[in-house]
CSV table of C-alpha atoms and ligand atoms in Angstrom, one decimal:
chain,number,residue,atom,x,y,z
A,1,MET,CA,2.4,-25.6,3.2
A,2,THR,CA,5.2,-24.5,1.0
A,3,LEU,CA,6.7,-21.0,1.0
A,4,VAL,CA,6.2,-19.4,-2.4
A,5,TYR,CA,7.9,-16.0,-1.7
A,6,GLU,CA,9.3,-14.1,1.2
A,7,GLY,CA,9.4,-10.3,1.0
A,8,LYS,CA,10.5,-7.6,3.4
A,9,ALA,CA,7.2,-7.5,5.3
A,10,LYS,CA,5.3,-10.7,4.3
A,11,ARG,CA,5.6,-14.4,3.5
A,12,VAL,CA,3.4,-16.0,0.8
A,13,PHE,CA,2.4,-19.7,1.1
A,14,ASN,CA,0.6,-22.2,-1.1
A,15,THR,CA,-2.6,-23.7,0.2
A,16,ASP,CA,-4.6,-26.9,-0.6
A,17,ASP,CA,-6.5,-24.7,-3.1
A,18,ASN,CA,-4.5,-24.0,-6.3
A,19,ASN,CA,-6.1,-20.6,-6.7
A,20,ILE,CA,-5.5,-19.4,-3.1
A,21,TYR,CA,-2.4,-18.2,-1.2
A,22,ARG,CA,-2.0,-17.6,2.5
A,23,ILE,CA,-0.1,-14.5,3.4
A,24,GLU,CA,1.6,-14.0,6.7
A,25,TYR,CA,2.5,-10.5,7.9
A,26,LYS,CA,5.9,-10.3,9.5
A,27,ASP,CA,7.1,-8.2,12.4
A,28,GLU,CA,9.9,-6.7,10.3
A,29,VAL,CA,10.1,-3.1,9.3
A,30,THR,CA,12.4,-1.7,6.6
A,31,ALA,CA,13.0,1.7,5.0
A,32,GLY,CA,15.1,2.9,2.2
A,33,ASN,CA,15.0,-0.3,0.2
A,34,GLY,CA,16.2,-2.3,3.2
A,35,ALA,CA,18.9,0.1,4.2
A,36,LYS,CA,17.2,0.5,7.6
A,37,LYS,CA,15.8,-2.7,9.2
A,38,ASP,CA,14.3,-3.6,12.5
A,39,LYS,CA,12.0,-6.2,14.1
A,40,MET,CA,9.0,-4.8,15.9
A,41,GLU,CA,6.7,-7.1,17.8
A,42,GLY,CA,3.1,-6.6,16.9
A,43,LYS,CA,3.7,-4.9,13.6
A,44,GLY,CA,2.6,-7.8,11.5
A,45,ARG,CA,-0.7,-8.0,13.4
A,46,LEU,CA,-1.4,-4.3,13.0
A,47,ASN,CA,-0.7,-4.2,9.3
A,48,ASN,CA,-2.8,-7.4,8.7
A,49,LEU,CA,-5.8,-6.0,10.6
A,50,ILE,CA,-5.5,-2.6,8.9
A,51,THR,CA,-5.1,-4.0,5.4
A,52,SER,CA,-8.0,-6.4,5.9
A,53,TYR,CA,-10.2,-3.5,7.0
A,54,PHE,CA,-9.3,-1.4,4.0
A,55,PHE,CA,-9.8,-4.3,1.5
A,56,GLU,CA,-13.2,-5.1,3.0
A,57,ARG,CA,-14.2,-1.4,2.8
A,58,LEU,CA,-13.0,-1.2,-0.8
A,59,ALA,CA,-15.0,-4.3,-1.7
A,60,LYS,CA,-18.1,-2.6,-0.4
A,61,GLU,CA,-17.3,0.4,-2.5
A,62,GLY,CA,-17.0,-1.8,-5.6
A,63,VAL,CA,-13.2,-2.2,-5.7
A,64,ASP,CA,-12.3,-5.9,-5.9
A,65,SER,CA,-8.9,-7.0,-4.6
A,66,HIS,CA,-7.0,-10.3,-4.1
A,67,PHE,CA,-8.3,-10.3,-0.4
A,68,ILE,CA,-10.6,-13.2,0.6
A,69,GLU,CA,-10.6,-13.2,4.4
A,70,ARG,CA,-8.5,-12.7,7.4
A,71,THR,CA,-7.8,-16.0,9.2
A,72,SER,CA,-5.8,-14.9,12.2
A,73,ASP,CA,-4.1,-11.9,13.7
A,74,THR,CA,-1.2,-12.2,11.3
A,75,GLU,CA,-2.7,-14.1,8.3
A,76,GLN,CA,-5.1,-13.7,5.5
A,77,LEU,CA,-6.2,-15.7,2.5
A,78,VAL,CA,-5.9,-14.1,-0.9
A,79,LYS,CA,-6.6,-15.0,-4.6
A,80,LYS,CA,-3.5,-16.1,-6.4
A,81,VAL,CA,-2.4,-13.4,-8.8
A,82,THR,CA,0.8,-12.6,-10.8
A,83,ILE,CA,2.0,-9.3,-9.5
A,84,ILE,CA,2.7,-6.6,-12.1
A,85,PRO,CA,6.1,-5.2,-11.1
A,86,LEU,CA,4.8,-1.6,-10.8
A,87,GLU,CA,4.4,0.5,-7.7
A,88,VAL,CA,1.4,2.7,-8.4
A,89,VAL,CA,1.7,5.8,-6.3
A,90,VAL,CA,-1.2,8.3,-5.9
A,91,ARG,CA,-0.4,11.8,-4.4
A,92,ASN,CA,-2.9,14.3,-3.1
A,93,PHE,CA,-0.3,16.5,-1.3
A,94,ALA,CA,3.4,16.8,-1.9
A,95,ALA,CA,5.7,14.8,0.4
A,96,GLY,CA,8.6,12.4,0.3
A,97,SER,CA,10.4,11.8,-3.0
A,98,ILE,CA,8.4,14.3,-5.0
A,99,VAL,CA,9.5,17.1,-2.6
A,100,LYS,CA,13.2,16.0,-2.9
A,101,ARG,CA,13.1,15.5,-6.7
A,102,LEU,CA,10.9,18.3,-8.0
A,103,GLY,CA,11.1,20.9,-5.2
A,104,PHE,CA,7.4,21.0,-4.2
A,105,GLU,CA,6.8,22.4,-0.8
A,106,ASN,CA,6.1,19.7,1.8
A,107,GLY,CA,2.4,19.4,2.3
A,108,GLN,CA,1.5,21.5,-0.8
A,109,THR,CA,-1.9,20.6,-2.2
A,110,PHE,CA,-2.2,19.1,-5.7
A,111,GLU,CA,-5.3,20.4,-7.6
A,112,LYS,CA,-6.1,16.8,-8.7
A,113,PRO,CA,-4.6,13.5,-7.6
A,114,LEU,CA,-1.3,12.6,-9.3
A,115,VAL,CA,-0.8,9.0,-10.4
A,116,GLU,CA,2.8,7.8,-10.9
A,117,PHE,CA,4.5,4.5,-11.8
A,118,TYR,CA,7.7,3.2,-10.3
A,119,TYR,CA,9.4,0.1,-11.6
A,120,LYS,CA,9.4,-2.5,-8.8
A,121,GLU,CA,13.0,-3.7,-9.1
A,122,ASP,CA,15.1,-3.6,-5.9
A,123,ALA,CA,18.4,-3.9,-7.9
A,124,LEU,CA,17.5,-0.6,-9.7
A,125,ASN,CA,16.1,1.1,-6.5
A,126,ASP,CA,12.5,1.2,-7.8
A,127,PRO,CA,12.9,4.1,-10.2
A,128,PHE,CA,10.2,6.4,-11.4
A,129,ILE,CA,9.1,5.5,-15.0
A,130,SER,CA,6.9,7.0,-17.6
A,131,ASP,CA,3.9,5.3,-19.3
A,132,ASP,CA,6.1,4.8,-22.4
A,133,HIS,CA,8.8,3.1,-20.2
A,134,VAL,CA,6.0,0.9,-18.8
A,135,LYS,CA,5.2,-0.2,-22.4
A,136,LEU,CA,8.8,-0.5,-23.4
A,137,LEU,CA,9.5,-2.8,-20.5
A,138,ASP,CA,6.5,-4.8,-21.4
A,139,LEU,CA,4.9,-4.4,-18.0
A,140,ALA,CA,1.5,-3.2,-19.2
A,141,ASN,CA,-0.2,-2.1,-22.4
A,142,ASP,CA,-2.3,1.0,-23.0
A,143,GLU,CA,-5.4,-0.7,-21.9
A,144,ASP,CA,-3.8,-2.1,-18.7
A,145,ILE,CA,-2.3,1.3,-17.9
A,146,ALA,CA,-5.7,3.0,-18.2
A,147,GLU,CA,-7.2,0.4,-16.0
A,148,LEU,CA,-4.5,0.7,-13.3
A,149,LYS,CA,-5.0,4.5,-13.2
A,150,ARG,CA,-8.8,4.1,-13.1
A,151,GLN,CA,-8.6,1.7,-10.2
A,152,ALA,CA,-5.9,3.7,-8.4
A,153,LEU,CA,-8.1,6.8,-8.4
A,154,ILE,CA,-11.1,4.9,-7.1
A,155,VAL,CA,-9.0,3.5,-4.3
A,156,ASN,CA,-7.8,7.1,-3.6
A,157,GLU,CA,-11.4,8.4,-3.4
A,158,THR,CA,-12.4,5.6,-1.0
A,159,LEU,CA,-9.3,6.0,1.2
A,160,ILE,CA,-9.8,9.7,1.4
A,161,LYS,CA,-13.4,9.1,2.6
A,162,ILE,CA,-12.2,6.7,5.3
A,163,MET,CA,-9.4,9.0,6.5
A,164,ASP,CA,-11.8,11.9,6.5
A,165,GLU,CA,-14.1,10.0,8.9
A,166,MET,CA,-11.0,9.8,11.3
A,167,ASN,CA,-10.2,13.5,10.9
A,168,LEU,CA,-7.0,12.5,9.0
A,169,LYS,CA,-5.8,13.4,5.5
A,170,LEU,CA,-4.4,11.1,2.9
A,171,ILE,CA,-1.2,12.6,1.6
A,172,ASP,CA,-0.1,9.8,-0.7
A,173,PHE,CA,0.0,6.0,-1.0
A,174,LYS,CA,1.5,3.1,-3.0
A,175,ILE,CA,-0.5,0.1,-4.3
A,176,GLU,CA,0.3,-2.9,-6.4
A,177,PHE,CA,-1.8,-4.9,-8.8
A,178,GLY,CA,-1.8,-8.4,-10.1
A,179,LYS,CA,-3.5,-10.4,-12.8
A,180,ASP,CA,-5.6,-13.4,-12.0
A,181,SER,CA,-5.8,-16.6,-14.0
A,182,GLU,CA,-8.2,-14.9,-16.4
A,183,GLY,CA,-6.0,-11.9,-16.9
A,184,LYS,CA,-8.2,-9.6,-14.8
A,185,ILE,CA,-6.3,-6.8,-13.1
A,186,LEU,CA,-6.9,-7.0,-9.3
A,187,LEU,CA,-5.7,-4.8,-6.5
A,188,ALA,CA,-3.2,-6.8,-4.4
A,189,ASP,CA,-0.4,-6.5,-1.8
A,190,GLU,CA,-1.3,-4.4,1.2
A,191,ILE,CA,-2.7,-1.0,2.2
A,192,SER,CA,-1.4,0.1,5.6
A,193,PRO,CA,0.6,2.9,7.4
A,194,ASP,CA,3.7,1.2,5.8
A,195,THR,CA,2.4,2.1,2.3
A,196,CYS,CA,0.5,5.4,2.9
A,197,ARG,CA,1.3,8.8,4.3
A,198,ILE,CA,-1.5,9.9,6.7
A,199,TRP,CA,-1.5,13.2,8.5
A,200,ASP,CA,-3.7,14.6,11.3
A,201,LYS,CA,-6.0,17.2,9.6
A,202,GLU,CA,-5.3,19.8,12.3
A,203,THR,CA,-1.8,19.2,13.6
A,204,ASN,CA,-0.2,17.3,10.6
A,205,GLU,CA,1.0,14.7,13.0
A,206,ASN,CA,2.1,11.5,11.1
A,207,PHE,CA,0.2,8.3,11.3
A,208,ASP,CA,2.5,6.3,9.1
A,209,LYS,CA,6.0,4.8,8.5
A,210,ASP,CA,7.6,8.3,8.3
A,211,VAL,CA,7.9,8.1,12.2
A,212,TYR,CA,10.3,5.2,11.6
A,213,ARG,CA,12.0,6.6,8.5
A,214,ASN,CA,12.7,9.9,10.2
A,215,ASP,CA,13.1,8.6,13.8
A,216,THR,CA,10.4,10.9,15.1
A,217,GLY,CA,8.3,8.4,17.2
A,218,SER,CA,7.4,4.8,18.0
A,219,LEU,CA,6.1,2.9,15.0
A,220,ILE,CA,4.0,0.5,17.1
A,221,GLU,CA,2.4,3.2,19.1
A,222,THR,CA,1.6,5.2,16.0
A,223,TYR,CA,0.1,2.2,14.1
A,224,THR,CA,-1.8,1.2,17.3
A,225,LYS,CA,-3.3,4.7,17.5
A,226,PHE,CA,-4.3,4.6,13.8
A,227,TYR,CA,-5.9,1.1,14.3
A,228,ASN,CA,-7.8,2.3,17.3
A,229,LYS,CA,-9.2,5.2,15.3
A,230,LEU,CA,-10.2,2.8,12.5
A,231,GLU,CA,-11.9,0.5,15.0
A,232,GLU,CA,-14.0,3.4,16.2
A,233,LEU,CA,-15.6,3.8,12.8
B,301,LIG,O1,8.6,7.1,0.8
B,301,LIG,P1,9.6,7.7,-0.2
B,301,LIG,O2,9.8,9.2,0.1
B,301,LIG,O3,10.8,7.0,-0.4
B,301,LIG,O4,8.9,7.6,-1.6
B,301,LIG,P2,7.6,8.3,-2.2
B,301,LIG,O5,7.7,8.2,-3.6
B,301,LIG,O6,7.4,9.7,-1.7
B,301,LIG,O7,6.4,7.5,-1.6
B,301,LIG,C1,5.0,7.7,-1.9
B,301,LIG,C2,4.1,6.8,-1.1
B,301,LIG,O8,4.3,5.5,-1.5
B,301,LIG,C3,4.4,6.9,0.4
B,301,LIG,O9,3.2,6.8,1.1
B,301,LIG,C4,5.2,5.6,0.6
B,301,LIG,O10,5.0,5.1,1.9
B,301,LIG,C5,4.7,4.7,-0.4
B,301,LIG,N1,5.8,3.8,-0.9
B,301,LIG,C6,5.8,2.4,-0.5
B,301,LIG,O11,4.8,2.0,0.2
B,301,LIG,N2,6.7,1.6,-0.9
B,301,LIG,C7,7.8,2.0,-1.7
B,301,LIG,N3,8.7,1.2,-2.1
B,301,LIG,C8,7.8,3.4,-2.1
B,301,LIG,C9,6.8,4.3,-1.6
């Protein structure tokens, strides 16, 4: 089946069904918009298993996504959507770019979750943008913006609940949305330790890509540990 798109971590293929794509998770890991890049055997499998678990749990909690089913260790079938070029970030605690940019203390608690938009445009380095920029760039209208924020906050609530069951805390995460053929906004892309910051509640140990970004541990061992915890639920 023909390749539709190849990103840093996944390949998207057409299927016999015009409304369905097949996604293959790759063993590639990148950080800093591709500045750091490595191949890690088993990474595609782990992120496919973890994302599939999250999308299934979210569906049970009433959050629809593009996810249909996992078909192998590294593949899943998804509904065809047109991705809205926005990275929707939700933060419960300060970490990463918001610490560097605005001077919050690493790990500082936010009284309520913060939702931010970043323009998904590699050539511009995915800059932070305001709601007015989102409209000016014609990426979403007021109604869409409200819907993106509403869904992002429900995803946050659900993920916090899952992490809590594992004695972990959800620091922040990035999600993406698409529009289906009827124009309905659907959660898409992936939810994995590549796209979330997850800390141990007691020790603040990282269960996410920061171990790779900061060279503080083995990515495969970290993701495997996270997946094993998820399997115990
Ligand atoms: O990760 P970094 O410090 O560059 O950016 P951030 O704005 O602090 O990232 C917030 C959250 O979104 C983290 O959980 C990142 O892993 C995730 N993120 C992502 O998945 N993809 C990006 N291109 C940027 C951030």
